[in-house]
Short mmCIF file of C-alpha atoms and ligand atoms in Angstrom, two decimals:
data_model
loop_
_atom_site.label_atom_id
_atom_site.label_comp_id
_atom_site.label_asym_id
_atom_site.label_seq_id
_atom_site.Cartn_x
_atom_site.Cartn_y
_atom_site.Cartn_z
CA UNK A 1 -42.85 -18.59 -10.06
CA UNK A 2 -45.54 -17.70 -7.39
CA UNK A 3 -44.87 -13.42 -7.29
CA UNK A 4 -43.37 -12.62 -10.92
CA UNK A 5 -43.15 -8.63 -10.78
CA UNK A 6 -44.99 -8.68 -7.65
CA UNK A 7 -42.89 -6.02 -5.24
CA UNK A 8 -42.55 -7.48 -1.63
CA UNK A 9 -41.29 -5.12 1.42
CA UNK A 10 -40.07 -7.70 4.13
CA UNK A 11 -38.81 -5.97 7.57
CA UNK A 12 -36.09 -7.54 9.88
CA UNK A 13 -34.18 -8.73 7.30
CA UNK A 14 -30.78 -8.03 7.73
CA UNK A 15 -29.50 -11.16 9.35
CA UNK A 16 -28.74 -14.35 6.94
CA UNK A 17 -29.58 -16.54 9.94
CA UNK A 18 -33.21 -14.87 10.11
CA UNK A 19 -36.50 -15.47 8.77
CA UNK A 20 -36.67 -12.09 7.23
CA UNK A 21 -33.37 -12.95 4.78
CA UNK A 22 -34.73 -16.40 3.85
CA UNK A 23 -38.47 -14.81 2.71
CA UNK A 24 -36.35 -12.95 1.00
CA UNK A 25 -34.46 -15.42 -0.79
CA UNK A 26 -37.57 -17.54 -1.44
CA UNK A 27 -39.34 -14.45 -2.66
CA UNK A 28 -36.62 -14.22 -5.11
CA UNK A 29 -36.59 -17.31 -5.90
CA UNK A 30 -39.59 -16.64 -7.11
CA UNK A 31 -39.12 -13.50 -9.35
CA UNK A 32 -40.58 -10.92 -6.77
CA UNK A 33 -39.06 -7.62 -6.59
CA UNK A 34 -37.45 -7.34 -2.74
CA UNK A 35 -37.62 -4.20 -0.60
CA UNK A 36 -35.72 -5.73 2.65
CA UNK A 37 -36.06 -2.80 5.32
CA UNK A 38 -34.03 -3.16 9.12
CA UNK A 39 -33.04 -1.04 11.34
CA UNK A 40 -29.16 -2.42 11.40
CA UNK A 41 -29.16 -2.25 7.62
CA UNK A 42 -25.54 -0.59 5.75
CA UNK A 43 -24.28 -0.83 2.93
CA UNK A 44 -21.58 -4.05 4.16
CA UNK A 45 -25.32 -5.63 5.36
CA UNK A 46 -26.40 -4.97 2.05
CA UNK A 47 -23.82 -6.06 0.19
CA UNK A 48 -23.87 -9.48 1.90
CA UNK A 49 -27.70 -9.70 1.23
CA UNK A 50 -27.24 -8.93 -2.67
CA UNK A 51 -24.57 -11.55 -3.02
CA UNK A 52 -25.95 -13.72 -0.75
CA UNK A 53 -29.77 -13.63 -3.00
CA UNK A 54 -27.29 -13.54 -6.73
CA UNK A 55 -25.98 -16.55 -5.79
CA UNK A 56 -29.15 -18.41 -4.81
CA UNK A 57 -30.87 -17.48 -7.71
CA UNK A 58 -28.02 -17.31 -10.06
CA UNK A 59 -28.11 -14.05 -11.27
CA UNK A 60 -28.26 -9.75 -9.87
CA UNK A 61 -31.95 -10.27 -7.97
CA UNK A 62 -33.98 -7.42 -8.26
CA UNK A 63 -33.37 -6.32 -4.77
CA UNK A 64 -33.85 -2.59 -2.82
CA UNK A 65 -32.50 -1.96 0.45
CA UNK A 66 -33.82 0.44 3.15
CA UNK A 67 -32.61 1.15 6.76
CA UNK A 68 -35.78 1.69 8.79
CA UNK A 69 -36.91 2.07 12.65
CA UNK A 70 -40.26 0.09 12.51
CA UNK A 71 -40.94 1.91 16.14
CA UNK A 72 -41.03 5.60 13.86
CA UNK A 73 -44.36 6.44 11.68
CA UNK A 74 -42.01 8.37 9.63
CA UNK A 75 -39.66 5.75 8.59
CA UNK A 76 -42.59 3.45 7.91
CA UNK A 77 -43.87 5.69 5.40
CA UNK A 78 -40.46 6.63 3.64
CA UNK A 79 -40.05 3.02 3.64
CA UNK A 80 -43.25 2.67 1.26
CA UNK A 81 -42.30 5.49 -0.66
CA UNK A 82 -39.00 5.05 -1.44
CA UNK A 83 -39.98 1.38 -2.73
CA UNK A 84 -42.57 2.60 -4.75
CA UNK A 85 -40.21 5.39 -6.19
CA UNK A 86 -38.06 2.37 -6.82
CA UNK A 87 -39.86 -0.67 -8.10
CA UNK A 88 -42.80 1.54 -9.12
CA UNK A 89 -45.63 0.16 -6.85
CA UNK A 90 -45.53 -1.88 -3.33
CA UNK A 91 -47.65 -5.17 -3.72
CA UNK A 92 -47.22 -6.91 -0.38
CA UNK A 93 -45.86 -6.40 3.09
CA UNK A 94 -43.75 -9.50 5.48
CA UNK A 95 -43.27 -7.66 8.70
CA UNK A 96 -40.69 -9.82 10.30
CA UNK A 97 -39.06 -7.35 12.48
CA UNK A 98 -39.01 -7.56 15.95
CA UNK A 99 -37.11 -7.78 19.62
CA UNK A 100 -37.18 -10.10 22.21
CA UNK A 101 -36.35 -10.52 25.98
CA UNK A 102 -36.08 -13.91 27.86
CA UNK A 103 -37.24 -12.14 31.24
CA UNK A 104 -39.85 -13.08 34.10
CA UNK A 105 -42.65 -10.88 34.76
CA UNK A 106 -41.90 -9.61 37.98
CA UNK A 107 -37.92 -8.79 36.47
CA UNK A 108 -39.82 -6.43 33.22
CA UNK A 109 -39.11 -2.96 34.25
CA UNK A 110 -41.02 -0.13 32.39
CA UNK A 111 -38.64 0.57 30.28
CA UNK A 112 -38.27 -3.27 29.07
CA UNK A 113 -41.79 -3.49 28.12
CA UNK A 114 -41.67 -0.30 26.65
CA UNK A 115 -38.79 -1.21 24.48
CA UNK A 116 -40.55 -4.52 23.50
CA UNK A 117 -44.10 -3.12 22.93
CA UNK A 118 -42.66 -0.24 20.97
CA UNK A 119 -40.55 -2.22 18.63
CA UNK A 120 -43.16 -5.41 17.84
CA UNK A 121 -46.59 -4.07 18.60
CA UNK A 122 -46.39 -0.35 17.73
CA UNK A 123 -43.95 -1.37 14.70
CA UNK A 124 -46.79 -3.31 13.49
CA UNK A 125 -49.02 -0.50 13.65
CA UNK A 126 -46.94 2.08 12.02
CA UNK A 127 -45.87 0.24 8.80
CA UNK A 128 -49.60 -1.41 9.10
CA UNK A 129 -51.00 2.24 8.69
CA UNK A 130 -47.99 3.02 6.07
CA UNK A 131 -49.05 0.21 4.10
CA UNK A 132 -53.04 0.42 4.47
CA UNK A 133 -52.49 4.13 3.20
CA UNK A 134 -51.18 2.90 -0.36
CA UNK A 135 -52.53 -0.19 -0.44
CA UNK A 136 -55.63 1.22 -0.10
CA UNK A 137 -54.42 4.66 -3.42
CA UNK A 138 -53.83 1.22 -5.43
CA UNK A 139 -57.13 -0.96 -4.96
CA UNK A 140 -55.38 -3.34 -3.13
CA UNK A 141 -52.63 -5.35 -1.33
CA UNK A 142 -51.16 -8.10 1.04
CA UNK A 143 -50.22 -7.58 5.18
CA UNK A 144 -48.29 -10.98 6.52
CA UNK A 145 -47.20 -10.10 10.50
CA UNK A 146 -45.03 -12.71 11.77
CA UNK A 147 -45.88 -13.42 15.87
CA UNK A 148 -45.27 -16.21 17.75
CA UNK A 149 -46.35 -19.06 19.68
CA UNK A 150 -46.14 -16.76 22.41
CA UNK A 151 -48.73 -15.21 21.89
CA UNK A 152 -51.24 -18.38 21.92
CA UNK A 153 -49.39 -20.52 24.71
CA UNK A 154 -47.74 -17.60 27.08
CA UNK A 155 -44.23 -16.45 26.86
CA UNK A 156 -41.72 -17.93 28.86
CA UNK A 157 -39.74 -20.72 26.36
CA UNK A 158 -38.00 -17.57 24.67
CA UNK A 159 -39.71 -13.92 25.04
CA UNK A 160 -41.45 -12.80 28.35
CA UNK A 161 -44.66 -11.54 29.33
CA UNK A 162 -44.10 -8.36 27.56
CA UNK A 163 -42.78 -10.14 24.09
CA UNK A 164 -46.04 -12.09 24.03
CA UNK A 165 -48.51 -9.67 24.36
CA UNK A 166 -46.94 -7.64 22.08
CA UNK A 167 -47.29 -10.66 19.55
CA UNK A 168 -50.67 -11.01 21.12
CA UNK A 169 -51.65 -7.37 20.32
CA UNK A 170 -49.82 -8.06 16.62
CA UNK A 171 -52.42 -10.86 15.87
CA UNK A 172 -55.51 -8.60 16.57
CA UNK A 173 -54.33 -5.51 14.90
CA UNK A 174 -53.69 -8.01 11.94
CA UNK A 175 -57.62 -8.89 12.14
CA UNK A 176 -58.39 -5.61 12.70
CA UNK A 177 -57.03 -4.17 9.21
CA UNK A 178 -58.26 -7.38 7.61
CA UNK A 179 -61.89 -6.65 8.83
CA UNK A 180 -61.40 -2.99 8.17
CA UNK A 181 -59.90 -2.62 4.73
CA UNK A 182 -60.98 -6.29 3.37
CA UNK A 183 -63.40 -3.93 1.17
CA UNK A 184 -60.89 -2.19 -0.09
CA UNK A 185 -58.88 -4.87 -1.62
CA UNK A 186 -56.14 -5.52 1.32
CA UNK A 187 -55.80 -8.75 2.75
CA UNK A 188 -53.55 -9.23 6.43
CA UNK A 189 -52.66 -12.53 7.99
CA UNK A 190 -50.41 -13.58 10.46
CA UNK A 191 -47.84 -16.42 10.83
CA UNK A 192 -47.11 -17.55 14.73
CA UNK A 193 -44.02 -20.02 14.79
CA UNK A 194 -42.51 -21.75 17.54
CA UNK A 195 -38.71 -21.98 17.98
CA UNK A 196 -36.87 -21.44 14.95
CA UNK A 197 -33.14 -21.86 14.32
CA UNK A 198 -32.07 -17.87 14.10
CA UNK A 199 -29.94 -15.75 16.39
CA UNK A 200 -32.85 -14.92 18.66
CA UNK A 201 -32.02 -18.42 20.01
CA UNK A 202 -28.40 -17.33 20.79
CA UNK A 203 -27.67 -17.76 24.70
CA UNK A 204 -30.22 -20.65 24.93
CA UNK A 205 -28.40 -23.65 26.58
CA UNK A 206 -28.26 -26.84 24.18
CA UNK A 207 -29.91 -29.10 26.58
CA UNK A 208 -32.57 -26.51 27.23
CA UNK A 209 -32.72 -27.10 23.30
CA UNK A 210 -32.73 -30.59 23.67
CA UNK A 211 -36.06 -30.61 26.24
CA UNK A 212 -38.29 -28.40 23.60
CA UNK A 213 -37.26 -29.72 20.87
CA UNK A 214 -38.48 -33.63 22.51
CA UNK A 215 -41.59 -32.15 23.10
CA UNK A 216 -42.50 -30.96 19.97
CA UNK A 217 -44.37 -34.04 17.29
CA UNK A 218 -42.14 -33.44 14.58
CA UNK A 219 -39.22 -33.63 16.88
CA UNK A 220 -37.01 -30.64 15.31
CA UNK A 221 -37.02 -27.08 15.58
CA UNK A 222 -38.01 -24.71 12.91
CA UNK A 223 -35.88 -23.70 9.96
CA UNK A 224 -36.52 -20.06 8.59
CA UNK A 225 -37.15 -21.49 5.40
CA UNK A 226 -40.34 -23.14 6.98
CA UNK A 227 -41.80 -19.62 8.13
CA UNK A 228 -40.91 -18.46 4.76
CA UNK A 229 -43.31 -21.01 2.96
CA UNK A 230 -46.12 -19.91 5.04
CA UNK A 231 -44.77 -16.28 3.69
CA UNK A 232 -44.66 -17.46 0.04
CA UNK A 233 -48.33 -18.53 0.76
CA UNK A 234 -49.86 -15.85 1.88
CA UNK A 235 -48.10 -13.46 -0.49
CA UNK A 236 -49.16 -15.06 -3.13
CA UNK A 237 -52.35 -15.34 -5.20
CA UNK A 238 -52.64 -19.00 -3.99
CA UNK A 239 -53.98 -17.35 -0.57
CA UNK A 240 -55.98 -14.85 -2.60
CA UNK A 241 -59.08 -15.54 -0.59
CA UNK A 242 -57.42 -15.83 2.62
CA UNK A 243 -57.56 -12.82 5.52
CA UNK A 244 -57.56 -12.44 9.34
CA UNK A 245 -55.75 -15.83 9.89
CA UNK A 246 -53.11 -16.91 11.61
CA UNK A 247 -51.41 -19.47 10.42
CA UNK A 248 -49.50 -21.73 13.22
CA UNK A 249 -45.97 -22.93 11.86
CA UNK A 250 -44.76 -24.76 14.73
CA UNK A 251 -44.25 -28.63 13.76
CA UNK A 252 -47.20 -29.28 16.15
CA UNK A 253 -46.08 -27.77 19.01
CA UNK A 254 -49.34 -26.12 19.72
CA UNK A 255 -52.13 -28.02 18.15
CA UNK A 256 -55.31 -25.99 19.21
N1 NAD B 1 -36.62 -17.42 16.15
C1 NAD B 1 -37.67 -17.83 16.85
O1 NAD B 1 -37.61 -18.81 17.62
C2 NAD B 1 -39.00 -17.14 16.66
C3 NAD B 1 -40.16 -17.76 17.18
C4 NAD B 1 -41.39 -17.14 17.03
C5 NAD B 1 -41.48 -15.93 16.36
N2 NAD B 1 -40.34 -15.35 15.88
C6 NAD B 1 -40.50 -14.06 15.17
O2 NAD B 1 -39.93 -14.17 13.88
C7 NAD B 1 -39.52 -12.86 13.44
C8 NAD B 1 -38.11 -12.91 12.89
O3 NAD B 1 -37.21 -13.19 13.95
P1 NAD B 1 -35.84 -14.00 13.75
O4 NAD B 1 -35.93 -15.21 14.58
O5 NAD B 1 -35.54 -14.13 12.30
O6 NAD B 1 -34.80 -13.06 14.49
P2 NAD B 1 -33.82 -11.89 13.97
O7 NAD B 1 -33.30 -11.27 15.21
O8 NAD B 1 -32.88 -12.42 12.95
O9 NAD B 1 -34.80 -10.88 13.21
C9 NAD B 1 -35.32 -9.71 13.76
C10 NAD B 1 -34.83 -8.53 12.95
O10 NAD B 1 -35.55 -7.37 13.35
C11 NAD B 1 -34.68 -6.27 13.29
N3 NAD B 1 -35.18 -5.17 14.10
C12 NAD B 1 -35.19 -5.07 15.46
N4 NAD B 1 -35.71 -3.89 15.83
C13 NAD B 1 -36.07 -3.24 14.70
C14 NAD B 1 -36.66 -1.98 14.43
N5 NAD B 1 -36.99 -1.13 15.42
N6 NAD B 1 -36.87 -1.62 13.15
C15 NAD B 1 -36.52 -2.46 12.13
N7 NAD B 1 -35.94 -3.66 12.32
C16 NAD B 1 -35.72 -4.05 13.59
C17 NAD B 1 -33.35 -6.81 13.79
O11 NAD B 1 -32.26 -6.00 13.41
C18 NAD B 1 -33.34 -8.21 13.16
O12 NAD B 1 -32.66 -8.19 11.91
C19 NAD B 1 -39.69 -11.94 14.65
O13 NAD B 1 -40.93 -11.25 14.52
C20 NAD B 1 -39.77 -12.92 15.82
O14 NAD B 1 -40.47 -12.36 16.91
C21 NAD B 1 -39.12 -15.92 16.00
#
């Protein structure tokens, strides 16, 4: 049990096909205590998460749920305190939430990349400063931003220009907090994987499927339950001297 009584928030969670859920299965799995936050979260989404986690690990998980708009300050920081008024404390933070557009640069309006910017970069910054702000009242805690590929390689595979700068910009704010606050006891990393088996992938053509997934070594794309190792990693104390990395989860699709 890597996070016994350790109280995770994980964001973009609400989808069973996502990386968010299966973090937050694993995290169970390991006795943490789950805050999973989204912006389409209800009470039928979490109802299916709660049975969905009790049957994995075989008994009621110790689970909160939270609707929250990562793009608003405001719901960042309810989203902090209602888990702490809940589970007593917030340990560690899996920002998983995000949006994506398959588009060409010259086709991203304003209002795309503001959408796309607002959501992934400026969601990172709001529940970054919502969690440096109690992390840093309780002597310490844990940031883990999930990016992307696209922000190492270029969009263009799945998200456009605007999706990978925004995972770009995600990656140095990640540094920036773990340069920043490393004093203070919090630790940030980041996790960039490549294409992963979720319903972001939804529209994509099978044989377009079929040509990334030959080029990548390991020859398969990525399960959610991969990204959520790296998670489990990082959030635990086995990565306790571990901040301002990124760690690349991408079956060697981008060896760099
Ligand atoms: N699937 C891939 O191929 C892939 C590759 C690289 C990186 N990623 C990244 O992995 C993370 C998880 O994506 P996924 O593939 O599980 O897709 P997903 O669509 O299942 O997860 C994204 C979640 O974010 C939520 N969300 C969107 N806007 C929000 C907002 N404003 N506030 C709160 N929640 C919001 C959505 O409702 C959704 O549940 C994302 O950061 C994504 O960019 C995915």
């Amino acid at each position: 049990m890597l996070l016994r009584d350790k109280v995770c928030i994980i964001t973009g969670a609400a989808s069973l096909r996502g990386i968010g859920y299966a973090t937050a299965e694993l995290f169970a799995e390991h006795a943490a205590k789950v805050v999973v936050a989204d912006l389409t979260m209800n009470e039928q989404v979490a109802a299916e998460i709660r049975t969905s986690i009790g049957k994995k690990v075989g008994q009621p998980a110790e689970l909160h749920t939270v609707r929250c708009d990562i793009g608003s300050f405001d719901d960042c920081r309810t989203l902090f305190e209602s888990a702490a008024s809940r589970f007593g404390r917030v340990d560690c933070l899996i920002n998983c939430a995000a949006v994506v557009k398959s588009q060409s640069f010259l086709s991203i309006t304003e209002k795309d990349y503001d959408f796309v910017v607002d959501v992934n970069l400026k969601g990172a910054f709001n529940l970054g400063k919502a969690a440096v702000e109690h992390f840093v009242a309780n002597k310490g805690g844990n940031i883990v931003n999930v990016a992307s590929v696209a922000a190492q390689r270029g969009g263009g595979l799945v998200g456009g220009a605007h999706y990978a700068a925004s995972k770009g910009g995600v990656i140095s704010l990640t540094k920036s907090i773990a340069r920043e606050y490393g004093p203070e006891g919090v630790r940030a990393n980041v996790i960039c994987p490549s294409m992963t088996e979720t319903g972001m992938l939804d529209g994509m053509t099978e044989e377009k499927f079929q040509e990334i997934v030959s080029a990548i070594p390991m020859r398969r794309a990525g399960k959610p339950r991969d990204i959520a190792g790296a998670c489990l990693f990082l959030a635990s104390d086995l990565s306790a001297y571990i901040t301002g990395t990124t760690i690349d989860v991408n079956g060697g699709s981008h060896i760099h």
